[in-house]
Coordinates of C-alpha atoms in Angstrom, one line a residue:
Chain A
X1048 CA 14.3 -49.6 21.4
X1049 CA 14.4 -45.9 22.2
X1050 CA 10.8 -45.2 21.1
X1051 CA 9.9 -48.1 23.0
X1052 CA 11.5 -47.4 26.1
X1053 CA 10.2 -43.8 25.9
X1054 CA 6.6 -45.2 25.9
X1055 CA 7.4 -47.4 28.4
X1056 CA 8.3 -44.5 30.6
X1057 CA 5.3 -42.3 29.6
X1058 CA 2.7 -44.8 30.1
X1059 CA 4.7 -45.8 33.9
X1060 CA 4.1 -42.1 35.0
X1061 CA 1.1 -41.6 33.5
X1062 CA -0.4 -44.9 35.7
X1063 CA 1.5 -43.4 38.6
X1064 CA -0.5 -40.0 38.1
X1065 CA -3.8 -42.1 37.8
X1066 CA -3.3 -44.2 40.6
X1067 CA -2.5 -41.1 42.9
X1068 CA -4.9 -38.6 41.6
X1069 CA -7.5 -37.0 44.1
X1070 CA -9.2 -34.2 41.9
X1071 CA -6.9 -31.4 41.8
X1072 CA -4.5 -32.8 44.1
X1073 CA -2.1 -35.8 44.7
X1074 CA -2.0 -38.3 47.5
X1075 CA 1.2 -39.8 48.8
X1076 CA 0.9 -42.8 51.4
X1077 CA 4.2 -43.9 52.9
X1078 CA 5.5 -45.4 56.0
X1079 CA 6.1 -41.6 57.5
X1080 CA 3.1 -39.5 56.5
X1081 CA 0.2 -39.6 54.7
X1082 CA -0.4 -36.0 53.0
X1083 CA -2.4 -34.5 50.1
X1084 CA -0.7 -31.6 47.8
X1085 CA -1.8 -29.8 44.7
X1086 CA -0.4 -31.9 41.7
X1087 CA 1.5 -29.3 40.1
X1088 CA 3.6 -28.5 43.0
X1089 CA 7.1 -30.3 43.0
X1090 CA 7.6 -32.3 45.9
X1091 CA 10.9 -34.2 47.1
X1092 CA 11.4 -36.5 49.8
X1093 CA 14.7 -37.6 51.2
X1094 CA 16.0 -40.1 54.0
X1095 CA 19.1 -39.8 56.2
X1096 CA 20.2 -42.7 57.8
X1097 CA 22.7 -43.1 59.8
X1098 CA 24.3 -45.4 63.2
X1099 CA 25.1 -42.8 65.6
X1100 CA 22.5 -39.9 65.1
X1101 CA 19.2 -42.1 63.6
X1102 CA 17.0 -41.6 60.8
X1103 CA 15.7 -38.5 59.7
X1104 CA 12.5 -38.4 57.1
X1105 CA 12.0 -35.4 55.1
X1106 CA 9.5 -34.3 52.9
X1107 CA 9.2 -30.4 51.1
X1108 CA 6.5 -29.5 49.0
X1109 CA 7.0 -26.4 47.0
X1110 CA 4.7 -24.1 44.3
X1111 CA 6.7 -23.5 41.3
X1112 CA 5.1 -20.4 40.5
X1113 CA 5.9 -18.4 44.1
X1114 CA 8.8 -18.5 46.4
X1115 CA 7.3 -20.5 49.4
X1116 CA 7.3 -24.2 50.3
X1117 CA 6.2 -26.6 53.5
X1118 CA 8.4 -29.1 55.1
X1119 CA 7.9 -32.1 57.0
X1120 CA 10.9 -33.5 58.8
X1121 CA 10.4 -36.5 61.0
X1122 CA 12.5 -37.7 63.7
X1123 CA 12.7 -41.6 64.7
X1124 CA 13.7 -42.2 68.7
X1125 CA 17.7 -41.9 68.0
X1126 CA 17.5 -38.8 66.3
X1127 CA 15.6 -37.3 68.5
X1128 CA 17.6 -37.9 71.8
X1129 CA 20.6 -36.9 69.4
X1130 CA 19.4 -33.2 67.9
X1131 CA 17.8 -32.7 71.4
X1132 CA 21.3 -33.1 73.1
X1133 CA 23.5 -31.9 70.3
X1134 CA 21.5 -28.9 70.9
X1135 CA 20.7 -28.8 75.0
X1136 CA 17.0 -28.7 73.9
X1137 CA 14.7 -30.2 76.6
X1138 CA 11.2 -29.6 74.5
X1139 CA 9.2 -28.5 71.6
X1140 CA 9.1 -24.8 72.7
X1141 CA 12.7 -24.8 73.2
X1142 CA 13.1 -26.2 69.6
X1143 CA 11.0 -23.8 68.0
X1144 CA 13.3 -21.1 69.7
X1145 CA 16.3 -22.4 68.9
X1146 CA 15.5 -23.1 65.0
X1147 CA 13.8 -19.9 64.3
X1148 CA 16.8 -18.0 66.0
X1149 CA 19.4 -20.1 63.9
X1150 CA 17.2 -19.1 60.5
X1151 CA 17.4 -15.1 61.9
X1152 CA 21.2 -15.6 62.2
X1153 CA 21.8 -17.2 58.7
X1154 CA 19.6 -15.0 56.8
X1155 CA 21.6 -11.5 58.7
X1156 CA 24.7 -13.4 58.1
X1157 CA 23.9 -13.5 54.3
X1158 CA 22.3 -10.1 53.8
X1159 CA 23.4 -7.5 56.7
X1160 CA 20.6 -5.0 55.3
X1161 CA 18.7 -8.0 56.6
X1162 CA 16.5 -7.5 60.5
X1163 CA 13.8 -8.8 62.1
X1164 CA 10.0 -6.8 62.2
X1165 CA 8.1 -9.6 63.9
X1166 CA 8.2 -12.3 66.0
X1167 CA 5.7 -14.4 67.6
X1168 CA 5.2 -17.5 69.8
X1169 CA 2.8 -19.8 70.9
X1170 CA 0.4 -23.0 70.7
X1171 CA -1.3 -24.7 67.9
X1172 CA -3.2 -27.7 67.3
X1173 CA -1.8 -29.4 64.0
X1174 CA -3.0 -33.3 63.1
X1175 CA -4.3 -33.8 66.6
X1176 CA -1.3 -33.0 68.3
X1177 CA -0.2 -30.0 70.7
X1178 CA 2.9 -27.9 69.0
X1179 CA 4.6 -24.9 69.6
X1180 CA 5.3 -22.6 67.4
X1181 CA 7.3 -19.6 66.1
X1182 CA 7.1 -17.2 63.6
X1183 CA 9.3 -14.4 62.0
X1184 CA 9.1 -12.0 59.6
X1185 CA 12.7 -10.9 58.3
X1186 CA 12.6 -7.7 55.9
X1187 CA 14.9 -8.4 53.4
X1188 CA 15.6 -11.8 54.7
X1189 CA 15.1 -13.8 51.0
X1190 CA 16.5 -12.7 47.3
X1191 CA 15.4 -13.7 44.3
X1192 CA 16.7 -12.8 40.8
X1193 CA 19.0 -9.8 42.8
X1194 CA 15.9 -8.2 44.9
X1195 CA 15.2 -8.7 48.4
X1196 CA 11.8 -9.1 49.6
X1197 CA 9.9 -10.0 53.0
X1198 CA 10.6 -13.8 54.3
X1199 CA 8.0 -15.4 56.3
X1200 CA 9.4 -17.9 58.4
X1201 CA 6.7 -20.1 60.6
X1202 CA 7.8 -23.3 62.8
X1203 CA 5.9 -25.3 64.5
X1204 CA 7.5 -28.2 66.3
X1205 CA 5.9 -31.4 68.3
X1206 CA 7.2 -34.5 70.1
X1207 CA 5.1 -37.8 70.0
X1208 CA 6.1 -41.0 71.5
X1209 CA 9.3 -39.5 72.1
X1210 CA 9.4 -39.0 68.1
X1211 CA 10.2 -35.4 67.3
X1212 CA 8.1 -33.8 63.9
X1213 CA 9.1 -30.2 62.0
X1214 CA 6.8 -28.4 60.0
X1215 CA 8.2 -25.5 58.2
X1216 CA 6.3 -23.1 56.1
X1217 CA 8.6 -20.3 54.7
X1218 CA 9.3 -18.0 51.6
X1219 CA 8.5 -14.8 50.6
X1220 CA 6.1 -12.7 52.6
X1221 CA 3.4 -12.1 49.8
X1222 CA 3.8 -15.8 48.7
X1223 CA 3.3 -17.3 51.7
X1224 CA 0.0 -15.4 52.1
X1225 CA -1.3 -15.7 49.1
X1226 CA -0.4 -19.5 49.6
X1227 CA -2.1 -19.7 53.3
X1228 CA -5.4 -21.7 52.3
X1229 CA -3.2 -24.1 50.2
X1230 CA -1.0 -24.6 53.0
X1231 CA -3.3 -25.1 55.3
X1232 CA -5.3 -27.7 53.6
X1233 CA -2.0 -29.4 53.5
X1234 CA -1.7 -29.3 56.6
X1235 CA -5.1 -30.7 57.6
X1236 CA -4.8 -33.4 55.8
X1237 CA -1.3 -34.6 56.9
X1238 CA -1.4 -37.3 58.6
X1239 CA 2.3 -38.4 60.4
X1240 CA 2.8 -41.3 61.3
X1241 CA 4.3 -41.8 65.0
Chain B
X733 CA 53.4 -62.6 15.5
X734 CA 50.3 -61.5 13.7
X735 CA 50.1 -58.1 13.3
X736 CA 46.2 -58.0 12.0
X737 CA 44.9 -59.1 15.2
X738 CA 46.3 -56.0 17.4
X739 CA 44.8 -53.0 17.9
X740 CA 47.2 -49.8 16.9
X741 CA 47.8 -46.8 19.5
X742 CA 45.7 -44.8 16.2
X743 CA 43.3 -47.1 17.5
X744 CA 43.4 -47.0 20.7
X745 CA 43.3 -43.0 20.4
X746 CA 40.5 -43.5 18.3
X747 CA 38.4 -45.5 21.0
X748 CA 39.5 -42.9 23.6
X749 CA 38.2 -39.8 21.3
X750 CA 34.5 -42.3 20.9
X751 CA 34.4 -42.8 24.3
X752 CA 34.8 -38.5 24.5
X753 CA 32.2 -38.5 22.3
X754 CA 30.3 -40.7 24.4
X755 CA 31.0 -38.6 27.7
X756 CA 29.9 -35.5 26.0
X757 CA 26.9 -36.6 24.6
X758 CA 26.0 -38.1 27.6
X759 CA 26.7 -34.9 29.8
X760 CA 24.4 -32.9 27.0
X761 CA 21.4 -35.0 27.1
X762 CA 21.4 -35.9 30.8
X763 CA 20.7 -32.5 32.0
X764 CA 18.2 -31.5 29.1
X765 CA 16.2 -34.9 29.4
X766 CA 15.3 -33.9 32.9
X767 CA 14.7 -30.5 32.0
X768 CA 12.3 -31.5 29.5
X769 CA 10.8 -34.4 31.3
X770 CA 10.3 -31.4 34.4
X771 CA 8.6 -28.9 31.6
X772 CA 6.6 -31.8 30.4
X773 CA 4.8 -32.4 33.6
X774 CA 4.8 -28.5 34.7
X775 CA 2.8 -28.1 31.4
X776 CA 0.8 -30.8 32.4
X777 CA -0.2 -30.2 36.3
X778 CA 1.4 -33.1 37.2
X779 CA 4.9 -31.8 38.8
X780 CA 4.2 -33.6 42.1
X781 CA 4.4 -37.2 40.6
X782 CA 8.5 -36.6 40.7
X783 CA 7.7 -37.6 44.6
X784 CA 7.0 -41.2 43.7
X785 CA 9.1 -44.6 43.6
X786 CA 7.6 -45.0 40.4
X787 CA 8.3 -42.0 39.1
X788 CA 12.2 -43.0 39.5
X789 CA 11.5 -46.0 37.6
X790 CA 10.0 -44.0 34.9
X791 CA 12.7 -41.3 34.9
X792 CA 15.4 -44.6 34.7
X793 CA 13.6 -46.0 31.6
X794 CA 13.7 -43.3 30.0
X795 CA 17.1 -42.2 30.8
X796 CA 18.1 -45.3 29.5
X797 CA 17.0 -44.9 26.1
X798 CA 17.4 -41.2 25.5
X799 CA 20.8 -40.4 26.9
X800 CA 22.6 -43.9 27.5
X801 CA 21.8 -45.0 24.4
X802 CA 21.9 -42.5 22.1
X803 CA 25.5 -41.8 23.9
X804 CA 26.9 -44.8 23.5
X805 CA 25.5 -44.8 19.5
X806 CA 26.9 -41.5 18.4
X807 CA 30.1 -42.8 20.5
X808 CA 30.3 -45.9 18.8
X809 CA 29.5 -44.8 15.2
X810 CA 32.9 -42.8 15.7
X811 CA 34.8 -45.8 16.9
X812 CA 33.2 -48.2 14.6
X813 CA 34.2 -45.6 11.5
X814 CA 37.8 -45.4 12.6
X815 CA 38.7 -48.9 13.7
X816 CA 37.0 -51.4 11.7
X817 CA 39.0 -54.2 13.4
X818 CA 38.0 -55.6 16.7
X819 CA 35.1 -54.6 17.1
X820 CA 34.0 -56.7 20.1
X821 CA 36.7 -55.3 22.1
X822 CA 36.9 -51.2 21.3
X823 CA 33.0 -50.8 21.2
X824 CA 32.5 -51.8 24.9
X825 CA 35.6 -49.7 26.1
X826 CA 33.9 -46.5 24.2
X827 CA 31.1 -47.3 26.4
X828 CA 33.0 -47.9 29.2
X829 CA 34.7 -44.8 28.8
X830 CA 31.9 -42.8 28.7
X831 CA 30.0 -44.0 31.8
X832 CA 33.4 -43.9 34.1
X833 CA 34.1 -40.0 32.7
X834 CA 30.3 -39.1 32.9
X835 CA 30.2 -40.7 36.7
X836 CA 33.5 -38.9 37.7
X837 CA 32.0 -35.6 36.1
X838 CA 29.0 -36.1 38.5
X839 CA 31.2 -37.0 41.5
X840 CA 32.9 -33.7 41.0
X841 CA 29.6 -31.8 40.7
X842 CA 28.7 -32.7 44.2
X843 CA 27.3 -36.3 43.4
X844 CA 28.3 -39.3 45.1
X845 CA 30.6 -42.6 43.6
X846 CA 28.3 -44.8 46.2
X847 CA 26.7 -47.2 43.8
X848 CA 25.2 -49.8 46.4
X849 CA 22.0 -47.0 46.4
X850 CA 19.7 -47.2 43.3
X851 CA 22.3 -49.8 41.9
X852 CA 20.2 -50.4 38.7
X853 CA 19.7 -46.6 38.0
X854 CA 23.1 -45.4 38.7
X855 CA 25.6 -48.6 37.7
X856 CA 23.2 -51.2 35.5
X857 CA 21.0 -49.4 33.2
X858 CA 23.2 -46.6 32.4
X859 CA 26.6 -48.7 31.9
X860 CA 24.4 -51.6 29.7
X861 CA 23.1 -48.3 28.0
X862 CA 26.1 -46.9 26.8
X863 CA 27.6 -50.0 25.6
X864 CA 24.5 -51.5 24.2
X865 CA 24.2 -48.1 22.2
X866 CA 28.0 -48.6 21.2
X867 CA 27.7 -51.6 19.9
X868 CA 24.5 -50.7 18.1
X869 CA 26.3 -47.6 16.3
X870 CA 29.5 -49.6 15.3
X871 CA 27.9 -52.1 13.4
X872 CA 25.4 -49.8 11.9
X873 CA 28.4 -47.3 9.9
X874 CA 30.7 -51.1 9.4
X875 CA 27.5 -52.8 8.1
X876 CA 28.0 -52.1 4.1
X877 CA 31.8 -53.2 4.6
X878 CA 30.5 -56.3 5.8
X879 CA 28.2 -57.3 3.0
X880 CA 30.5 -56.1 0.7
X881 CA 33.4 -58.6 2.3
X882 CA 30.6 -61.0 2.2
X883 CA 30.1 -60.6 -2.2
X884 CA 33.6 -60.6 -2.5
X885 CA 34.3 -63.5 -0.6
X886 CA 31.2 -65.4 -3.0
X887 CA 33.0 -64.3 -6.3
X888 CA 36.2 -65.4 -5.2
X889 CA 34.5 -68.6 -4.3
X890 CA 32.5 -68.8 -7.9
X891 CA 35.8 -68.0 -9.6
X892 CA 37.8 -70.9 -8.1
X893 CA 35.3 -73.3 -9.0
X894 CA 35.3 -72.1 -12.6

């Protein structure tokens, strides 16, 4: 029974790899986003439901060799209109602002040797769509094994049928450079669906 | 009032400390079946399969026969050892034991008691596991005593005759 159970299981995931396999990458088709990612990254996707405050669709894909990921988080009508006035955000710049300050507070909240070296703002075309976006560099700003290093934190924000989408590409400074085509290609060939 | 039907409190302590067994097991091989299963697919290039539905399916198969059943074996070889009597009563509770203690050990890690989500990974297959894997490990250590009830019973029955 256990031997069989174990094949069972090996021969399920092995059909799931199979079915999903695009050369070097994965593709993953869902009722949010269609995206392809480099099959040895681990990726996790979550849901948040909920009466008052809407659904929430998440998605992070992350290299397991480096300290950098990209996140998706997609807003449905609700939650929108809720984060936006939870907040006293009126737009995509706004949020941009907002979230990239509240990452440069935690991170000097955790680590006071912690500080900001850049910051920059602006516009960006990603899947189509007109986002803002923002990005920091914190020195010191992420720890790993008891050292501090660079973070790289870039978000870029849109609103689309009055559905709000989050992209997030952070991590260490070195990773997330070394990471850039692979992130990018991600990025192209997301496609969210709002 | 017939004292060979009731289960003794040695007995009861004894399905308690199989249903430990159980728990402990279970709490072992949980965490390094997915650390496996994760090194596994890292050394194959296949980490980002853990995003599919599929993959859950998978993950609960194999759950199921690794760590619920193996549990519920080792916990019922114990229990089947100690308290030969009854044995369609004290082999569920060891399994019974051990799912209850191993969900309250998750709850307190940060997990959730909510079993209306993924109802067949986190309440079905693991609770059938552990029992199923009970009962399979407290007949397999009572099985000799049973054939040899079995002889004794045809001897007696030749000997009568004669």
């Amino acid at each position: 029974m256990v031997l069989g159970s174990l094949l069972i299981g090996y021969i399920i995931i092995y059909m799931t790899f199979a079915a999903h396999s695009n050369g070097e990458y994965l593709h993953l088709d869902n009722e949010f986003v269609k995206v392809d990612f480099p099959r040895n990254w681990f990726a996790y996707s979550w849901k948040t439901e909920n009466s008052t405050s809407g659904s929430v669709y998440g998605i992070v894909f992350a290299s397991p060799q480096s300290l950098s990921a990209i996140l998706f988080k997609i807003h449905d009508k609700q939650a929108t209109q809720y984060y936006m006035k939870k907040f006293n955000l009126t737009d995509a710049s706004s949020i941009v602002t907002f979230e990239t300050e509240r990452m440069c507070n935690w991170t000097v909240t955790k680590n006071e040797n912690a500080s900001v070296i850049l910051r920059e703002k602006g516009e960006v075309e990603v899947s189509g769509n007109q986002a803002s976006y923002s990005k920091v560099i914190i020195k010191n700003g992420i720890e790993s094994n008891g050292a501090y290093y660079n973070m790289s934190f870039l978000m870029m924000s849109y609103i689309k049928d009055q559905r709000l989408v989050q992209i997030v590409i952070w991590g260490k400074k070195e990773d997330c450079e070394k990471l850039s085509d692979l992130f990018e290609m991600v990025l192209n060939s997301t496609d969210i669906k709002v | 009032m017939d004292t060979d039907s009731t289960i003794t409190t040695q007995e009861i302590v004894h399905v308690i400390v199989g249903g430990a067994i159980c728990l402990s097991t279970m709490f072992t091989l949980f965490g390094l079946i997915g650390f496996l299963l994760e090194q596994i697919l890292m050394r194959f290039n296949m980490l980002g399969v853990v995003v599919f539905e599929s993959f859950t399916i998978a993950r609960t198969i194999i759950s199921f026969a690794s760590v619920y059943l193996i549990s519920g074996f080792l916990g019922g070889l114990y229990t089947g050892y100690f308290t030969q009597r009854g044995l369609k009563a004290t082999l569920p509770i060891t399994g019974i034991i051990g799912f209850v203690g191993f969900s309250l050990l998750l709850f307190f890690s940060g997990g959730s008691l909510d079993f209306s989500e993924n109802f067949l990974e986190r309440l079905i297959l693991p609770i059938s596991g552990s029992i199923i894997g009970a009962y399979l490990g407290g007949y397999t250590i009572n099985w000799p005593s049973e054939e040899e009830e079995t002889e004794e019973e045809g001897k007696i029955r030749l000997e009568l005759e004669e």
